[in-house]
Amino acid sequence: MLKIGLLGAGRIGQVHAVNIVAHPQSELVAVSDKFPEAAQKLAEAHGASARTTEEIIADPAIDAVLIATSTDTHADLMEAATAAGKAVLCEKPVDLDLKRAVDCLARCEPHGKPVMVGFNRRFDPNFASLKAAFDQGEIGKGELLSITSFDPAPPPVSYVKVSGGIFRDMAIHDFDMACWMYGAVPEKVTAIGSSIVDPAIGEAGDFDTAITTLEFSGGRMAVIKNSRRAAYGYDQRIEFLGAGGLLVAHNVLENTVEKITHAGATKAKPEHFFLERYAKAYQIEWNSFVQGVQWTEKLPVPLKEGIDALVVAEAAALSAREGRTVDVAKEILS
């Protein structure tokens, strides 16, 4: 039984708390948050204790921590937790600054403790099935990957200002998916963006609509479309064209009822937002972490791969800002 400390009692921390408690091989021991009352409320709801973050990390009886705090704390907490001998599952991104993220990897690795980054979409059953089919050679060589990721509505501008921007905050999930599908980091990145959904987002220095093209070795490509507004719901789709066919993962709908009458045919809209759409993925993600730690297996999203997604986000942000293609090896990794 893994004893878990949860750092962060906000919206995503609450999602993780439910999954920790529901898993037969993990126990939620303690919760911390910068707002003590939030930690107390979540802890009481799940039979845990509210403590400070420092107390949780220092407790030798706690085997692992799940970091669901603000992004600017992720690297520091991962370093402290691994130094204290704890396994870590940390929400994405590792940090908003690539150099800081790379430094974090260098400081965590010597402790030899497993660290996993929470790119939960890899664990979505549909996307995972698509990846498995590709890996098994069902469409042959992958040639063109297309990822659609549209939010139902833009976030508050106050969030945009501290989020790191659409590429580091939103599209980074899709960059991770593209790297995961191809098993590599792209060689070149070209991105364009605009603020046509909410002018205030543009005034804050960010985009709300973007298209990113990734060029991988051997001429393989990926096209990622992002928008902060899809009036019909949370649009999450993947198409993967290969030499021998096409793999498609469609949206998950609110229900499976299709109405067919003389007036036409209708069916339900996509799930409204990520909490509903990826509920199952969060459960599978947590199970994968628990199993990996218990059986000392390689975790599915190691820290290095979490940094790879940030590398692509850095390149995309630079490309959109300067209106040109970015050579990843020469300009980002050098």
Tab-separated table of C-alpha atoms in Angstrom:
chain	number	residue	atom	x	y	z
A	1	MET	CA	0.000	0.000	0.000
A	2	LEU	CA	1.537	3.277	-1.128
A	3	LYS	CA	1.089	6.124	1.336
A	4	ILE	CA	0.488	9.359	-0.564
A	5	GLY	CA	0.858	13.035	0.200
A	6	LEU	CA	-1.185	15.358	-2.020
A	7	LEU	CA	0.294	18.815	-2.572
A	8	GLY	CA	-2.448	21.116	-3.804
A	9	ALA	CA	-6.152	21.035	-2.960
A	10	GLY	CA	-7.519	22.966	-5.925
A	11	ARG	CA	-9.660	21.685	-8.785
A	12	ILE	CA	-7.173	19.178	-10.158
A	13	GLY	CA	-6.037	18.188	-6.671
A	14	GLN	CA	-9.621	17.253	-5.874
A	15	VAL	CA	-9.765	15.036	-8.967
A	16	HIS	CA	-6.579	13.265	-7.945
A	17	ALA	CA	-7.726	12.853	-4.343
A	18	VAL	CA	-10.747	10.838	-5.469
A	19	ASN	CA	-8.566	8.533	-7.579
A	20	ILE	CA	-5.971	8.054	-4.842
A	21	VAL	CA	-8.644	7.047	-2.341
A	22	ALA	CA	-10.447	4.785	-4.814
A	23	HIS	CA	-7.337	2.813	-5.732
A	24	PRO	CA	-6.930	-0.412	-3.692
A	25	GLN	CA	-3.151	0.013	-3.469
A	26	SER	CA	-2.830	3.669	-2.448
A	27	GLU	CA	-3.807	5.577	0.670
A	28	LEU	CA	-4.212	9.341	0.918
A	29	VAL	CA	-2.374	10.212	4.125
A	30	ALA	CA	-2.035	13.997	4.000
A	31	VAL	CA	-3.011	17.084	2.004
A	32	SER	CA	-1.387	20.516	1.823
A	33	ASP	CA	-2.302	23.747	0.088
A	34	LYS	CA	-1.257	27.398	0.222
A	35	PHE	CA	-4.752	27.972	1.586
A	36	PRO	CA	-4.854	25.831	4.765
A	37	GLU	CA	-8.643	25.808	4.859
A	38	ALA	CA	-8.745	24.195	1.397
A	39	ALA	CA	-6.339	21.487	2.524
A	40	GLN	CA	-8.385	20.907	5.673
A	41	LYS	CA	-11.635	20.573	3.736
A	42	LEU	CA	-10.229	18.115	1.187
A	43	ALA	CA	-8.405	16.099	3.838
A	44	GLU	CA	-11.527	15.755	5.984
A	45	ALA	CA	-13.539	14.634	2.960
A	46	HIS	CA	-11.179	11.698	2.410
A	47	GLY	CA	-10.086	10.737	5.898
A	48	ALA	CA	-6.629	12.286	5.626
A	49	SER	CA	-4.835	14.942	7.657
A	50	ALA	CA	-4.059	18.510	6.633
A	51	ARG	CA	-0.381	19.378	6.936
A	52	THR	CA	2.130	21.794	5.510
A	53	THR	CA	3.983	20.856	2.358
A	54	GLU	CA	7.237	20.763	4.302
A	55	GLU	CA	5.770	18.324	6.816
A	56	ILE	CA	4.538	16.002	4.079
A	57	ILE	CA	7.877	15.944	2.258
A	58	ALA	CA	9.787	15.362	5.513
A	59	ASP	CA	7.561	12.478	6.661
A	60	PRO	CA	9.457	9.198	6.040
A	61	ALA	CA	6.207	7.236	6.259
A	62	ILE	CA	4.912	8.868	3.056
A	63	ASP	CA	6.090	6.958	-0.023
A	64	ALA	CA	5.102	9.353	-2.799
A	65	VAL	CA	3.705	12.798	-3.450
A	66	LEU	CA	1.328	14.009	-6.107
A	67	ILE	CA	2.088	17.622	-7.020
A	68	ALA	CA	-1.009	19.559	-8.067
A	69	THR	CA	0.163	23.038	-7.092
A	70	SER	CA	0.773	26.101	-9.269
A	71	THR	CA	3.295	25.629	-12.073
A	72	ASP	CA	5.893	27.943	-10.561
A	73	THR	CA	6.296	25.518	-7.630
A	74	HIS	CA	6.614	22.261	-9.577
A	75	ALA	CA	10.376	22.098	-10.037
A	76	ASP	CA	11.196	23.069	-6.455
A	77	LEU	CA	8.773	20.507	-5.063
A	78	MET	CA	9.997	17.701	-7.326
A	79	GLU	CA	13.564	18.362	-6.239
A	80	ALA	CA	12.636	18.446	-2.563
A	81	ALA	CA	10.503	15.299	-2.770
A	82	THR	CA	13.062	13.189	-4.630
A	83	ALA	CA	15.798	14.362	-2.249
A	84	ALA	CA	13.571	13.125	0.587
A	85	GLY	CA	13.337	9.704	-1.045
A	86	LYS	CA	9.834	9.995	-2.464
A	87	ALA	CA	8.374	9.006	-5.813
A	88	VAL	CA	6.624	11.856	-7.633
A	89	LEU	CA	3.695	12.361	-9.966
A	90	CYS	CA	3.646	16.022	-10.983
A	91	GLU	CA	1.056	17.848	-13.032
A	92	LYS	CA	2.294	19.396	-16.263
A	93	PRO	CA	4.271	21.429	-17.143
A	94	VAL	CA	7.540	20.845	-15.326
A	95	ASP	CA	8.116	24.605	-15.414
A	96	LEU	CA	7.391	27.509	-17.731
A	97	ASP	CA	11.124	28.069	-18.236
A	98	LEU	CA	12.963	25.382	-20.188
A	99	LYS	CA	16.321	25.937	-18.494
A	100	ARG	CA	14.713	25.581	-15.069
A	101	ALA	CA	13.041	22.359	-16.182
A	102	VAL	CA	16.346	20.925	-17.431
A	103	ASP	CA	18.014	21.890	-14.159
A	104	CYS	CA	15.208	20.095	-12.317
A	105	LEU	CA	15.927	16.892	-14.239
A	106	ALA	CA	19.615	17.122	-13.383
A	107	ARG	CA	18.839	17.601	-9.688
A	108	CYS	CA	16.206	14.859	-9.452
A	109	GLU	CA	17.996	12.079	-11.340
A	110	PRO	CA	20.835	11.457	-8.857
A	111	HIS	CA	18.329	10.485	-6.158
A	112	GLY	CA	17.089	7.570	-8.255
A	113	LYS	CA	13.431	8.056	-7.365
A	114	PRO	CA	10.742	7.639	-10.042
A	115	VAL	CA	9.255	10.875	-11.360
A	116	MET	CA	6.278	10.994	-13.716
A	117	VAL	CA	4.752	14.043	-15.433
A	118	GLY	CA	0.970	14.206	-15.651
A	119	PHE	CA	0.306	14.244	-19.375
A	120	ASN	CA	-2.942	12.411	-18.801
A	121	ARG	CA	-4.084	12.241	-22.430
A	122	ARG	CA	-1.688	9.384	-23.078
A	123	PHE	CA	-3.922	7.330	-20.788
A	124	ASP	CA	-7.193	8.075	-22.560
A	125	PRO	CA	-8.443	4.652	-23.733
A	126	ASN	CA	-9.165	5.896	-27.257
A	127	PHE	CA	-5.827	7.620	-27.784
A	128	ALA	CA	-3.986	4.709	-26.179
A	129	SER	CA	-5.723	2.258	-28.546
A	130	LEU	CA	-4.759	4.410	-31.514
A	131	LYS	CA	-1.137	4.495	-30.360
A	132	ALA	CA	-1.126	0.715	-29.836
A	133	ALA	CA	-2.518	0.124	-33.321
A	134	PHE	CA	0.188	2.338	-34.797
A	135	ASP	CA	2.949	0.648	-32.808
A	136	GLN	CA	1.691	-2.725	-34.022
A	137	GLY	CA	2.164	-1.583	-37.619
A	138	GLU	CA	-1.486	-1.538	-38.608
A	139	ILE	CA	-1.083	1.533	-40.860
A	140	GLY	CA	2.589	1.101	-41.654
A	141	LYS	CA	4.930	4.079	-41.548
A	142	GLY	CA	3.345	7.150	-39.955
A	143	GLU	CA	3.341	10.115	-42.296
A	144	LEU	CA	0.872	12.784	-41.181
A	145	LEU	CA	-0.566	13.248	-37.699
A	146	SER	CA	-3.439	15.691	-37.162
A	147	ILE	CA	-4.498	16.730	-33.666
A	148	THR	CA	-7.517	18.914	-32.920
A	149	SER	CA	-7.806	20.433	-29.446
A	150	PHE	CA	-10.471	23.083	-28.847
A	151	ASP	CA	-11.630	24.339	-25.440
A	152	PRO	CA	-15.325	25.195	-25.021
A	153	ALA	CA	-14.582	28.741	-23.794
A	154	PRO	CA	-11.531	30.911	-23.108
A	155	PRO	CA	-10.118	31.143	-19.585
A	156	PRO	CA	-10.135	34.415	-17.646
A	157	VAL	CA	-7.481	36.885	-18.759
A	158	SER	CA	-6.105	36.786	-15.222
A	159	TYR	CA	-5.276	33.115	-15.830
A	160	VAL	CA	-3.828	33.783	-19.280
A	161	LYS	CA	-1.349	36.269	-17.816
A	162	VAL	CA	0.248	33.637	-15.550
A	163	SER	CA	-0.306	30.487	-17.651
A	164	GLY	CA	2.751	30.765	-19.871
A	165	GLY	CA	0.636	31.228	-22.991
A	166	ILE	CA	-1.358	28.959	-25.250
A	167	PHE	CA	1.672	26.934	-26.375
A	168	ARG	CA	3.086	26.197	-22.900
A	169	ASP	CA	-0.303	25.829	-21.210
A	170	MET	CA	-2.787	24.337	-23.665
A	171	ALA	CA	-0.983	23.051	-26.759
A	172	ILE	CA	1.727	21.408	-24.662
A	173	HIS	CA	-0.627	18.440	-24.206
A	174	ASP	CA	-0.779	18.058	-27.977
A	175	PHE	CA	2.970	18.481	-28.366
A	176	ASP	CA	3.390	15.634	-25.906
A	177	MET	CA	0.933	13.520	-27.875
A	178	ALA	CA	2.794	14.168	-31.135
A	179	CYS	CA	6.190	13.311	-29.620
A	180	TRP	CA	4.665	10.199	-28.042
A	181	MET	CA	3.034	9.044	-31.272
A	182	TYR	CA	6.210	9.430	-33.326
A	183	GLY	CA	8.565	8.523	-30.485
A	184	ALA	CA	10.730	11.563	-31.166
A	185	VAL	CA	11.073	15.322	-30.835
A	186	PRO	CA	10.440	17.279	-34.062
A	187	GLU	CA	13.337	18.813	-35.945
A	188	LYS	CA	11.506	21.964	-37.010
A	189	VAL	CA	8.491	23.851	-35.656
A	190	THR	CA	6.346	26.471	-37.374
A	191	ALA	CA	3.466	28.146	-35.522
A	192	ILE	CA	1.035	30.960	-36.175
A	193	GLY	CA	-1.397	32.457	-33.702
A	194	SER	CA	-4.038	35.148	-33.384
A	195	SER	CA	-6.442	36.534	-30.798
A	196	ILE	CA	-9.794	36.455	-32.537
A	197	VAL	CA	-11.862	34.910	-29.754
A	198	ASP	CA	-11.142	37.470	-27.049
A	199	PRO	CA	-9.183	40.661	-27.848
A	200	ALA	CA	-8.234	40.924	-24.177
A	201	ILE	CA	-6.151	37.756	-24.570
A	202	GLY	CA	-4.196	39.447	-27.337
A	203	GLU	CA	-3.760	42.548	-25.186
A	204	ALA	CA	-2.286	40.276	-22.519
A	205	GLY	CA	0.331	39.133	-25.044
A	206	ASP	CA	-1.109	35.725	-25.868
A	207	PHE	CA	-3.062	33.954	-28.611
A	208	ASP	CA	-6.408	32.181	-28.372
A	209	THR	CA	-6.216	30.464	-31.762
A	210	ALA	CA	-3.143	28.711	-33.142
A	211	ILE	CA	-1.881	26.238	-35.716
A	212	THR	CA	1.456	24.482	-35.258
A	213	THR	CA	3.267	22.345	-37.810
A	214	LEU	CA	5.891	19.906	-36.587
A	215	GLU	CA	8.478	18.410	-38.954
A	216	PHE	CA	10.026	15.135	-37.797
A	217	SER	CA	12.898	13.193	-39.311
A	218	GLY	CA	12.256	11.433	-42.585
A	219	GLY	CA	9.662	13.971	-43.720
A	220	ARG	CA	7.051	12.925	-41.166
A	221	MET	CA	4.705	15.713	-40.105
A	222	ALA	CA	2.134	16.703	-37.490
A	223	VAL	CA	-0.403	19.505	-37.601
A	224	ILE	CA	-1.917	20.732	-34.351
A	225	LYS	CA	-4.958	23.004	-34.228
A	226	ASN	CA	-5.836	24.833	-31.017
A	227	SER	CA	-8.666	27.179	-30.145
A	228	ARG	CA	-9.883	28.560	-26.846
A	229	ARG	CA	-13.492	28.474	-28.073
A	230	ALA	CA	-15.666	25.714	-29.488
A	231	ALA	CA	-19.308	26.628	-28.847
A	232	TYR	CA	-20.379	22.979	-29.030
A	233	GLY	CA	-18.084	21.530	-26.339
A	234	TYR	CA	-14.616	20.133	-25.718
A	235	ASP	CA	-13.324	19.004	-29.115
A	236	GLN	CA	-10.551	16.389	-28.886
A	237	ARG	CA	-9.723	14.371	-32.002
A	238	ILE	CA	-6.754	12.631	-33.610
A	239	GLU	CA	-6.179	11.411	-37.152
A	240	PHE	CA	-3.020	9.518	-38.063
A	241	LEU	CA	-2.325	8.802	-41.720
A	242	GLY	CA	0.158	6.089	-42.537
A	243	ALA	CA	1.474	4.325	-45.610
A	244	GLY	CA	-1.106	1.576	-45.126
A	245	GLY	CA	-4.181	3.402	-43.870
A	246	LEU	CA	-5.721	5.818	-41.398
A	247	LEU	CA	-6.284	5.709	-37.641
A	248	VAL	CA	-8.943	8.000	-36.148
A	249	ALA	CA	-9.943	8.736	-32.546
A	250	HIS	CA	-13.248	10.606	-32.492
A	251	ASN	CA	-14.726	12.830	-29.799
A	252	VAL	CA	-16.253	11.297	-26.694
A	253	LEU	CA	-19.901	12.387	-26.671
A	254	GLU	CA	-22.230	13.196	-23.770
A	255	ASN	CA	-24.238	10.079	-24.640
A	256	THR	CA	-24.492	7.529	-27.440
A	257	VAL	CA	-28.088	8.268	-28.484
A	258	GLU	CA	-28.582	9.164	-32.127
A	259	LYS	CA	-31.988	10.498	-33.204
A	260	ILE	CA	-33.024	9.729	-36.764
A	261	THR	CA	-36.345	11.061	-38.065
A	262	HIS	CA	-37.814	12.424	-41.289
A	263	ALA	CA	-36.268	15.781	-40.332
A	264	GLY	CA	-32.742	14.389	-40.222
A	265	ALA	CA	-30.269	12.818	-37.821
A	266	THR	CA	-28.787	14.273	-34.641
A	267	LYS	CA	-26.501	13.030	-31.892
A	268	ALA	CA	-25.068	14.381	-28.671
A	269	LYS	CA	-22.356	17.026	-28.392
A	270	PRO	CA	-18.818	16.296	-27.183
A	271	GLU	CA	-18.258	16.171	-23.425
A	272	HIS	CA	-18.232	19.697	-22.039
A	273	PHE	CA	-14.703	19.995	-20.611
A	274	PHE	CA	-11.572	18.101	-19.593
A	275	LEU	CA	-12.902	16.977	-16.199
A	276	GLU	CA	-15.614	14.957	-17.909
A	277	ARG	CA	-13.688	14.039	-21.066
A	278	TYR	CA	-10.604	12.726	-19.314
A	279	ALA	CA	-12.066	11.326	-16.087
A	280	LYS	CA	-11.141	7.779	-17.103
A	281	ALA	CA	-7.687	8.877	-18.247
A	282	TYR	CA	-6.920	10.318	-14.799
A	283	GLN	CA	-7.890	7.012	-13.197
A	284	ILE	CA	-5.676	5.002	-15.547
A	285	GLU	CA	-2.842	7.485	-15.115
A	286	TRP	CA	-2.921	7.030	-11.352
A	287	ASN	CA	-3.043	3.248	-11.658
A	288	SER	CA	-0.040	3.341	-13.988
A	289	PHE	CA	1.903	5.417	-11.471
A	290	VAL	CA	1.047	3.130	-8.554
A	291	GLN	CA	1.907	-0.025	-10.487
A	292	GLY	CA	5.137	1.468	-11.787
A	293	VAL	CA	6.312	2.557	-8.344
A	294	GLN	CA	5.319	-0.683	-6.638
A	295	TRP	CA	6.950	-2.918	-9.216
A	296	THR	CA	9.900	-0.572	-9.845
A	297	GLU	CA	9.000	-0.365	-13.514
A	298	LYS	CA	9.785	2.526	-15.838
A	299	LEU	CA	7.023	5.086	-15.481
A	300	PRO	CA	5.032	5.907	-18.650
A	301	VAL	CA	5.833	9.664	-18.772
A	302	PRO	CA	9.293	10.156	-17.273
A	303	LEU	CA	10.551	13.635	-16.462
A	304	LYS	CA	12.684	13.779	-19.620
A	305	GLU	CA	9.610	13.297	-21.825
A	306	GLY	CA	7.767	15.998	-19.911
A	307	ILE	CA	10.625	18.326	-20.792
A	308	ASP	CA	10.466	17.273	-24.467
A	309	ALA	CA	6.957	18.709	-24.695
A	310	LEU	CA	8.211	21.972	-23.196
A	311	VAL	CA	10.988	22.054	-25.813
A	312	VAL	CA	8.347	21.997	-28.555
A	313	ALA	CA	6.280	24.632	-26.760
A	314	GLU	CA	9.334	26.918	-26.564
A	315	ALA	CA	9.927	26.479	-30.279
A	316	ALA	CA	6.270	27.138	-31.124
A	317	ALA	CA	6.156	30.290	-29.019
A	318	LEU	CA	9.324	31.597	-30.684
A	319	SER	CA	8.027	30.727	-34.144
A	320	ALA	CA	4.687	32.487	-33.625
A	321	ARG	CA	6.361	35.526	-32.101
A	322	GLU	CA	8.909	35.962	-34.878
A	323	GLY	CA	6.916	34.597	-37.814
A	324	ARG	CA	9.397	31.951	-38.927
A	325	THR	CA	10.296	28.286	-38.708
A	326	VAL	CA	12.424	27.288	-35.731
A	327	ASP	CA	15.194	24.686	-35.892
A	328	VAL	CA	14.768	22.830	-32.590
A	329	ALA	CA	18.289	21.435	-32.257
A	330	LYS	CA	20.071	24.660	-33.160
A	331	GLU	CA	17.834	27.211	-31.454
A	332	ILE	CA	16.192	25.478	-28.502
A	333	LEU	CA	18.437	22.589	-27.477
A	334	SER	CA	21.811	24.210	-28.141
